[in-house]
mmCIF file of C-alpha atoms in Angstrom:
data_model
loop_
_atom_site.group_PDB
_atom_site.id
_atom_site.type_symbol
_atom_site.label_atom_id
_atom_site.label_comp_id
_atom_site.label_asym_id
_atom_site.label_seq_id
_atom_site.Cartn_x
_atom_site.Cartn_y
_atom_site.Cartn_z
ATOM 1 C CA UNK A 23 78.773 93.063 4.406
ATOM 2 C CA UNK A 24 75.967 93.680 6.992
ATOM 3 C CA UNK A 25 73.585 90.865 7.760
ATOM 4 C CA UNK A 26 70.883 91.689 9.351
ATOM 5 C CA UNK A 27 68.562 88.683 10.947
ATOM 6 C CA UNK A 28 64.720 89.217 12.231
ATOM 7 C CA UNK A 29 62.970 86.805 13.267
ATOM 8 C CA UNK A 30 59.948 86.406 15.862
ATOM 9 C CA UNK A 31 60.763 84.923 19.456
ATOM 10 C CA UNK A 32 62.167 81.967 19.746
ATOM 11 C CA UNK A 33 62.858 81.288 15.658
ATOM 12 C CA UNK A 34 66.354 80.792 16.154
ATOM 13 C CA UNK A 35 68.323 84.412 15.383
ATOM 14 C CA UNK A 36 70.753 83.999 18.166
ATOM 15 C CA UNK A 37 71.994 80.743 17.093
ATOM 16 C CA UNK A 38 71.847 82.130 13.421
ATOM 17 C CA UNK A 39 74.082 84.914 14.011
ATOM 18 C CA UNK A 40 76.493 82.811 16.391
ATOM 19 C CA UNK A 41 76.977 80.341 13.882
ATOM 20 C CA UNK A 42 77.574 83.162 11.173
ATOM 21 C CA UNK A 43 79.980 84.193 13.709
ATOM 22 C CA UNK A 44 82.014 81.003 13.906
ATOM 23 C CA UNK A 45 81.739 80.667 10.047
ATOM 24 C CA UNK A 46 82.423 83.908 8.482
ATOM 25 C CA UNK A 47 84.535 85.191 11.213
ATOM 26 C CA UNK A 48 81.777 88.308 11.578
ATOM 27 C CA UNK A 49 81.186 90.178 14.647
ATOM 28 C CA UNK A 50 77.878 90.247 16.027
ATOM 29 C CA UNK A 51 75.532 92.624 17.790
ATOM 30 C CA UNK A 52 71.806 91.553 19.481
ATOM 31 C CA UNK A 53 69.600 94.493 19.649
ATOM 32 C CA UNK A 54 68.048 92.773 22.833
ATOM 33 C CA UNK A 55 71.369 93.843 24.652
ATOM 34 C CA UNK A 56 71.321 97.096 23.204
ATOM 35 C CA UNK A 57 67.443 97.245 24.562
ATOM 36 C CA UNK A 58 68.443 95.517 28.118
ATOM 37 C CA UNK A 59 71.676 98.008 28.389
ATOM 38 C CA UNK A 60 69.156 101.292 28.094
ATOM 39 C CA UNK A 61 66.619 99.486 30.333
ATOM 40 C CA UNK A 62 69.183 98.665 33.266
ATOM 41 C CA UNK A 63 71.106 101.909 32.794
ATOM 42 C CA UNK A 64 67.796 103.996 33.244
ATOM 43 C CA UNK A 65 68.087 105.657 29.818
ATOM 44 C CA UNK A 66 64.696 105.184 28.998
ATOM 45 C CA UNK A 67 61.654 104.297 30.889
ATOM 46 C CA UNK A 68 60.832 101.760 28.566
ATOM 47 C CA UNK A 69 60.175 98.059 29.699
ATOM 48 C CA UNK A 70 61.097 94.990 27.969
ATOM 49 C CA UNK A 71 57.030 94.494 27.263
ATOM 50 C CA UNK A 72 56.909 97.701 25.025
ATOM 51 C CA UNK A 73 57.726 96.241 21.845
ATOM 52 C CA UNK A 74 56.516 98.369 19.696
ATOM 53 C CA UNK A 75 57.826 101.682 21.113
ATOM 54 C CA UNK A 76 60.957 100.065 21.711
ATOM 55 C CA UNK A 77 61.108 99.205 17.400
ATOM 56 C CA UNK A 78 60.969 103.050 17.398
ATOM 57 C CA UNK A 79 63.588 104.206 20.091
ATOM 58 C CA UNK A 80 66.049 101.654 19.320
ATOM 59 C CA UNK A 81 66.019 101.300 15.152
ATOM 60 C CA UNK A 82 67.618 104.697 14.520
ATOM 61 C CA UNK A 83 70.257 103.970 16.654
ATOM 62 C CA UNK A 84 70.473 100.365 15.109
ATOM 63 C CA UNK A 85 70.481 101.763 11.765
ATOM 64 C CA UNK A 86 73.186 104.365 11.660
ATOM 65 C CA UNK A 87 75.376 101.822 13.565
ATOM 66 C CA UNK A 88 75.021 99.785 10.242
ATOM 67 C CA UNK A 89 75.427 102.684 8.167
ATOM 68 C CA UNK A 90 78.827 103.305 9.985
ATOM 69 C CA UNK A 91 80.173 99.745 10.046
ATOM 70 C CA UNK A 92 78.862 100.454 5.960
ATOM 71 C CA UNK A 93 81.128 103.465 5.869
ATOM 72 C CA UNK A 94 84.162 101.946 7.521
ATOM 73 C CA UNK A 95 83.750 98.679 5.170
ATOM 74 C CA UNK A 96 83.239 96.405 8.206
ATOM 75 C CA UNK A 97 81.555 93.544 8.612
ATOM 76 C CA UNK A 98 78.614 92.527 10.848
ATOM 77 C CA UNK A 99 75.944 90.741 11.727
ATOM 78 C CA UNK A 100 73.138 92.649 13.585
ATOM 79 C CA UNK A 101 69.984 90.276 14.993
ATOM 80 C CA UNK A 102 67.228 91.239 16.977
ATOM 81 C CA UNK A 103 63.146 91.400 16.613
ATOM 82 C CA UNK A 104 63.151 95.375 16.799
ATOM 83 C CA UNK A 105 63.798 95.902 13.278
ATOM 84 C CA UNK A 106 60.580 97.672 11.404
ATOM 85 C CA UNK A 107 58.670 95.790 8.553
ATOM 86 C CA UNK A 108 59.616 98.700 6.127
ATOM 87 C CA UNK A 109 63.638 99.011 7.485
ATOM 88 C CA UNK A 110 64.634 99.384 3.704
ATOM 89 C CA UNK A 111 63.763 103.038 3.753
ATOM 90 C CA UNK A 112 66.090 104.073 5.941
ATOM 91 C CA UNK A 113 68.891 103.341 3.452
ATOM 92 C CA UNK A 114 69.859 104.573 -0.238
ATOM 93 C CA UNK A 115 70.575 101.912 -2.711
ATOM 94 C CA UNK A 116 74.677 102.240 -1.857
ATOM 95 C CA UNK A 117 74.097 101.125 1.154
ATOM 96 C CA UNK A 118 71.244 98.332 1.022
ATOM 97 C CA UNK A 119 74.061 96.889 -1.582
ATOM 98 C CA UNK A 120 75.845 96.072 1.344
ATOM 99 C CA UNK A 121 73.146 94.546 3.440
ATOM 100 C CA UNK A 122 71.434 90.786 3.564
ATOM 101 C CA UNK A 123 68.725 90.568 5.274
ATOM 102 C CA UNK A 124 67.011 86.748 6.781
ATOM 103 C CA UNK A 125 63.630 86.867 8.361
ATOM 104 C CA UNK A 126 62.829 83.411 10.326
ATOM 105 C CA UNK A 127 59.492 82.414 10.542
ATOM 106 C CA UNK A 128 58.217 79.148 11.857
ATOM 107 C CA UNK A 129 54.961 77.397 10.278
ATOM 108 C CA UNK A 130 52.216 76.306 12.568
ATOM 109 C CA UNK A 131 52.879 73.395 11.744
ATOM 110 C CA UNK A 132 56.533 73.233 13.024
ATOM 111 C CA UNK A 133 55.512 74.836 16.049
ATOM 112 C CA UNK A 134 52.817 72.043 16.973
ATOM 113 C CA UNK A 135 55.420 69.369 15.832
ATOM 114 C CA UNK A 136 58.114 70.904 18.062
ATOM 115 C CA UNK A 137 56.991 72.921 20.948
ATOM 116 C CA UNK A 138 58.869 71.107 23.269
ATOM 117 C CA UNK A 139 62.149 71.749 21.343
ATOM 118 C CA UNK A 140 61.442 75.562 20.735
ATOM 119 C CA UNK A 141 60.514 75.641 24.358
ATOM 120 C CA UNK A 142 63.829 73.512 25.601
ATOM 121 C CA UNK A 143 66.312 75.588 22.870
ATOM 122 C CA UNK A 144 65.160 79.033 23.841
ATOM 123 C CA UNK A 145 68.393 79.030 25.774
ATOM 124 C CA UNK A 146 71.201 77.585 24.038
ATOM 125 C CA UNK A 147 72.574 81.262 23.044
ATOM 126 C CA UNK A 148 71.176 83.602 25.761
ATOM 127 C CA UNK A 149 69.923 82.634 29.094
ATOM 128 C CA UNK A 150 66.399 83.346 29.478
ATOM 129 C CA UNK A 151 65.312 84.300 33.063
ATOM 130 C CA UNK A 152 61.906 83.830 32.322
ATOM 131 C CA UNK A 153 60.303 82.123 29.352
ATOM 132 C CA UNK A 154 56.630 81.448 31.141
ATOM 133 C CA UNK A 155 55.019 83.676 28.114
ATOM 134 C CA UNK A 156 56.124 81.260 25.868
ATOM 135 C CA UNK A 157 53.237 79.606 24.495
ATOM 136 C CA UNK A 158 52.256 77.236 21.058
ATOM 137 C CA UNK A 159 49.573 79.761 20.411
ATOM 138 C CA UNK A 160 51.840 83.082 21.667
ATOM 139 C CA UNK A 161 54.534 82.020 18.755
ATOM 140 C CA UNK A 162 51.882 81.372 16.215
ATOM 141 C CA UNK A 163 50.459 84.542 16.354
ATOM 142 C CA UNK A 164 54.080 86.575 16.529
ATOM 143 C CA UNK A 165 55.361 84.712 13.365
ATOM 144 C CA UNK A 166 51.794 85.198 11.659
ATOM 145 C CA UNK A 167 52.723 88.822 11.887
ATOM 146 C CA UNK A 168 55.769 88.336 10.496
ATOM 147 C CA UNK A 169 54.878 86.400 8.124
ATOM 148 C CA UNK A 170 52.077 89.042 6.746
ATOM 149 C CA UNK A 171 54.091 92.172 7.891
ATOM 150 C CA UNK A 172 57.147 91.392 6.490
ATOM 151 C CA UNK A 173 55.693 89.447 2.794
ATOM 152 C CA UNK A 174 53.841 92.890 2.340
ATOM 153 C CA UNK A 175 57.005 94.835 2.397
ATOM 154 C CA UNK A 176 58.456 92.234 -0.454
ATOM 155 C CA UNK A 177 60.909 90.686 1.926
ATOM 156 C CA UNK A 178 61.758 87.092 1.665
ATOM 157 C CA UNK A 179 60.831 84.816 4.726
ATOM 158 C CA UNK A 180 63.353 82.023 5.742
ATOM 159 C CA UNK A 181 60.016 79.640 6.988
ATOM 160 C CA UNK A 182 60.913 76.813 9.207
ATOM 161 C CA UNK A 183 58.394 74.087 8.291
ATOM 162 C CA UNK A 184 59.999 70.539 9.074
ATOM 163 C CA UNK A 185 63.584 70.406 10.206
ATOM 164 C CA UNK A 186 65.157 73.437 11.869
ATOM 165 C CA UNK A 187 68.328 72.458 11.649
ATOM 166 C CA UNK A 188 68.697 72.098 7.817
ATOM 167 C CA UNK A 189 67.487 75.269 7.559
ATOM 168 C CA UNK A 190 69.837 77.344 9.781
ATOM 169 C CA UNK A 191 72.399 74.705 7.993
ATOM 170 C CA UNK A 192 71.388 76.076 4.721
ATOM 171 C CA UNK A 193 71.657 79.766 5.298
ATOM 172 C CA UNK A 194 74.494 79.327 7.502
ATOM 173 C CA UNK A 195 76.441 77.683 4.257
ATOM 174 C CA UNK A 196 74.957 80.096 1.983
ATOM 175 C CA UNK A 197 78.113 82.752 3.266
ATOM 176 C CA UNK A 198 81.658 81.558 1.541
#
């Protein structure tokens, strides 16, 4: 089984995927240390600011990495933002069988409630050096987008609306 977890800044992936971890016993890869290993090593002169081109360079590596850990029947859990609205395209129906996907979006509403927690938790998983872009109205407008972008496609959104914690809870219990 791959699970795959998107999510806009700050909505909680990391801890998602680390809990998955410590359930279901799954490794777990973040596409933001695939992006930062390229960046450091000078394979690419993109910067961590270029999201969008970076969706492009780094999802075909991201997705035939899943395709392989398909192939070999391995588990994993792969979480990250850089994962495009219409991802299902690049697999056949063998191998999206094999593949859950979670978006987690946050409601304005949550956000307003609990900017100071999103703002104090945005480190629990990964250190972040710098977190000074990290606005109320910044993560409003990134899970908007995802919100639109990915309901478009048909995907189910995971929305955070009044107690985070239940709701990583739930989807965390949701793998036996």
């Amino acid at each position: 089984m791959i699970i795959i977890i998107m999510g806009a800044s700050h909505t909680g992936k990391t801890v998602l995927a680390q809990r998955m971890l410590e359930k279901c016993k799954y490794p777990y890869i973040s596409i933001d240390h695939l992006k930062m290993g390229l960046i450091r090593s000078g394979n690419t002169i993109l910067t961590p600011e270029d999201d969008d081109e970076l969706i492009e360079y780094l999802w075909p590596i991201v997705c035939e990495m899943i395709k392989t850990a398909i192939e070999n029947q391995q588990n994993l859990i792969v979480e990250g933002c850089y994962i495009p609205y219409d991802w299902r395209k690049y697999f056949d129906n063998d191998y999206l069988s094999e593949i859950r996907f979670i978006c987690l979006a946050m409601t304005d509403a949550y956000i307003d409630a609990h900017f100071d927690d999103i703002c104090d938790h945005g480190s629990d998983i990964e250190k972040r050096l710098d977190d000074s872009d990290c606005t109320a109205d910044r993560l409003k407008e990134e899970n908007k987008k995802v919100i639109e972008e990915f309901s478009l496609t048909g995907e189910q959104i995971e929305l955070i609306d009044t107690d985070y914690e239940s709701a990583i809870s739930r989807l965390v219990e949701s793998f036996n």
